């Protein structure tokens, strides 16, 4: 195979040969999702409150489940992080990043809101992005009730969640991010 037809960068080709070449079929995806749900769930830590909340979804879509993590020792209004899990856009749920989100809440003293967005192929783009946007709108709208500083809300994610984070950052109005009250500018 020549480098003109090989989709892998020449610097990575030696290492890439060890990556299994598999196609994720619908039956395999179903098995992978079942196995993911069967994984032992982490025990809730005593020092971090964990709660599931259903927030209004995009127009015509179901509500979006978010999982919140808050340090029980945090006092006053805190920053917040909207966290978006990975999984190649086809797998995953907030619980898969629970140790990470608990650590963020515990160590940084902030509210973490992890989004359970709809997955492909059943819900193709832009459904996952719309779910993340709905969660971000909810976080801004509920900031006073949640004890969150609206000017200190961040977004982040891993792998596919990083891609959704980048798209979400582009979708939200920049001027409003800077002012901390973008919810009124929509």
Short mmCIF file of C-alpha atoms in Angstrom, two decimals, residues 4-150:
data_model
loop_
_atom_site.label_atom_id
_atom_site.label_comp_id
_atom_site.label_asym_id
_atom_site.label_seq_id
_atom_site.Cartn_x
_atom_site.Cartn_y
_atom_site.Cartn_z
CA UNK A 4 -1.05 8.03 -1.18
CA UNK A 5 -3.75 5.44 -0.42
CA UNK A 6 -2.90 4.68 3.21
CA UNK A 7 -5.15 6.77 5.51
CA UNK A 8 -2.59 6.61 8.33
CA UNK A 9 0.15 9.21 8.53
CA UNK A 10 3.58 7.73 7.60
CA UNK A 11 5.01 8.53 11.05
CA UNK A 12 2.28 6.41 12.67
CA UNK A 13 2.15 3.47 10.26
CA UNK A 14 4.60 1.24 12.18
CA UNK A 15 2.60 1.58 15.38
CA UNK A 16 -0.79 1.48 13.67
CA UNK A 17 -0.24 -2.05 12.40
CA UNK A 18 -0.97 -3.24 15.97
CA UNK A 19 -4.40 -1.62 16.04
CA UNK A 20 -7.06 -4.25 15.35
CA UNK A 21 -8.95 -3.69 12.13
CA UNK A 22 -12.56 -4.35 13.12
CA UNK A 23 -15.88 -3.10 11.92
CA UNK A 24 -18.43 -2.39 14.61
CA UNK A 25 -21.62 -3.98 13.30
CA UNK A 26 -24.98 -3.36 14.94
CA UNK A 27 -24.96 -6.78 16.69
CA UNK A 28 -21.43 -6.17 18.01
CA UNK A 29 -22.43 -2.67 19.13
CA UNK A 30 -25.41 -4.12 21.01
CA UNK A 31 -23.12 -6.57 22.84
CA UNK A 32 -20.61 -3.82 23.63
CA UNK A 33 -23.38 -1.64 25.10
CA UNK A 34 -24.74 -4.47 27.24
CA UNK A 35 -21.24 -5.23 28.54
CA UNK A 36 -20.77 -1.53 29.32
CA UNK A 37 -23.97 -1.45 31.35
CA UNK A 38 -22.95 -4.62 33.21
CA UNK A 39 -19.70 -3.10 34.46
CA UNK A 40 -19.63 -2.68 38.20
CA UNK A 41 -20.68 0.82 39.11
CA UNK A 42 -18.37 2.69 41.46
CA UNK A 43 -19.60 3.14 45.00
CA UNK A 44 -20.72 6.70 45.67
CA UNK A 45 -18.09 8.52 47.74
CA UNK A 46 -19.13 9.98 51.06
CA UNK A 47 -17.54 13.37 50.40
CA UNK A 48 -19.13 13.98 46.97
CA UNK A 49 -22.87 14.20 46.35
CA UNK A 50 -23.90 12.41 43.14
CA UNK A 51 -27.32 13.03 41.61
CA UNK A 52 -29.11 12.25 38.34
CA UNK A 53 -31.22 15.07 36.91
CA UNK A 54 -33.34 15.10 33.76
CA UNK A 55 -33.12 18.47 32.03
CA UNK A 56 -35.23 19.76 29.13
CA UNK A 57 -33.97 18.32 25.87
CA UNK A 58 -33.78 19.99 22.48
CA UNK A 59 -37.09 20.85 20.81
CA UNK A 60 -38.89 17.63 19.90
CA UNK A 61 -36.33 15.44 21.70
CA UNK A 62 -36.55 13.64 25.04
CA UNK A 63 -35.14 15.10 28.25
CA UNK A 64 -31.39 14.78 28.71
CA UNK A 65 -30.05 12.99 31.76
CA UNK A 66 -27.15 14.71 33.46
CA UNK A 67 -25.22 13.34 36.41
CA UNK A 68 -24.04 15.96 38.87
CA UNK A 69 -21.09 15.75 41.26
CA UNK A 70 -20.58 18.25 44.07
CA UNK A 71 -18.11 18.22 46.92
CA UNK A 72 -19.95 18.18 50.23
CA UNK A 73 -17.27 20.51 51.63
CA UNK A 74 -17.69 23.22 48.96
CA UNK A 75 -18.99 26.48 50.39
CA UNK A 76 -20.66 29.35 48.54
CA UNK A 77 -21.00 29.70 44.80
CA UNK A 78 -18.56 27.54 42.87
CA UNK A 79 -17.30 27.16 39.31
CA UNK A 80 -18.81 24.38 37.20
CA UNK A 81 -17.62 21.98 34.53
CA UNK A 82 -19.89 20.48 31.90
CA UNK A 83 -18.21 17.14 31.20
CA UNK A 84 -18.84 15.12 28.02
CA UNK A 85 -17.85 11.43 28.05
CA UNK A 86 -16.06 9.62 25.25
CA UNK A 87 -17.03 6.42 23.49
CA UNK A 88 -16.60 7.08 19.79
CA UNK A 89 -20.07 8.68 19.63
CA UNK A 90 -21.55 5.15 19.77
CA UNK A 91 -20.87 4.04 23.37
CA UNK A 92 -20.74 5.44 26.84
CA UNK A 93 -22.59 7.08 29.65
CA UNK A 94 -21.65 9.47 32.45
CA UNK A 95 -20.88 6.65 34.88
CA UNK A 96 -17.88 5.54 32.82
CA UNK A 97 -16.06 8.74 33.86
CA UNK A 98 -17.36 8.73 37.43
CA UNK A 99 -13.95 8.44 39.14
CA UNK A 100 -12.69 11.36 37.04
CA UNK A 101 -15.76 13.53 37.73
CA UNK A 102 -15.66 12.72 41.45
CA UNK A 103 -11.98 13.71 41.46
CA UNK A 104 -12.73 17.02 39.72
CA UNK A 105 -15.49 17.81 42.23
CA UNK A 106 -13.40 16.75 45.22
CA UNK A 107 -10.06 18.31 44.28
CA UNK A 108 -11.25 21.46 42.54
CA UNK A 109 -14.36 22.17 44.63
CA UNK A 110 -16.59 22.66 41.60
CA UNK A 111 -19.89 21.30 40.36
CA UNK A 112 -19.42 18.74 37.59
CA UNK A 113 -22.34 18.09 35.26
CA UNK A 114 -21.79 15.02 33.06
CA UNK A 115 -24.06 14.69 30.02
CA UNK A 116 -25.73 11.43 28.95
CA UNK A 117 -26.11 12.39 25.29
CA UNK A 118 -27.90 10.32 22.64
CA UNK A 119 -25.65 7.91 20.75
CA UNK A 120 -25.13 7.11 17.08
CA UNK A 121 -26.08 5.36 14.88
CA UNK A 122 -29.63 5.55 16.27
CA UNK A 123 -29.23 9.29 16.83
CA UNK A 124 -26.83 10.72 14.22
CA UNK A 125 -25.22 14.14 14.37
CA UNK A 126 -26.32 16.72 15.44
CA UNK A 127 -28.36 14.90 18.14
CA UNK A 128 -25.44 14.44 20.59
CA UNK A 129 -24.37 18.07 20.16
CA UNK A 130 -27.95 19.27 20.68
CA UNK A 131 -28.16 17.27 23.92
CA UNK A 132 -24.90 18.79 25.16
CA UNK A 133 -26.12 22.26 24.20
CA UNK A 134 -29.39 21.67 26.07
CA UNK A 135 -27.39 20.61 29.15
CA UNK A 136 -25.22 23.73 28.89
CA UNK A 137 -28.29 25.96 28.55
CA UNK A 138 -29.78 24.31 31.63
CA UNK A 139 -26.55 24.78 33.59
CA UNK A 140 -26.46 28.50 32.78
CA UNK A 141 -30.18 28.97 33.43
CA UNK A 142 -30.01 27.13 36.77
CA UNK A 143 -26.67 28.59 37.89
CA UNK A 144 -28.16 30.62 40.79
CA UNK A 145 -30.21 27.65 42.02
CA UNK A 146 -27.25 25.30 41.68
CA UNK A 147 -24.88 27.68 43.46
CA UNK A 148 -22.73 28.12 40.35
CA UNK A 149 -20.85 31.20 39.21
CA UNK A 150 -22.11 31.61 35.61
#
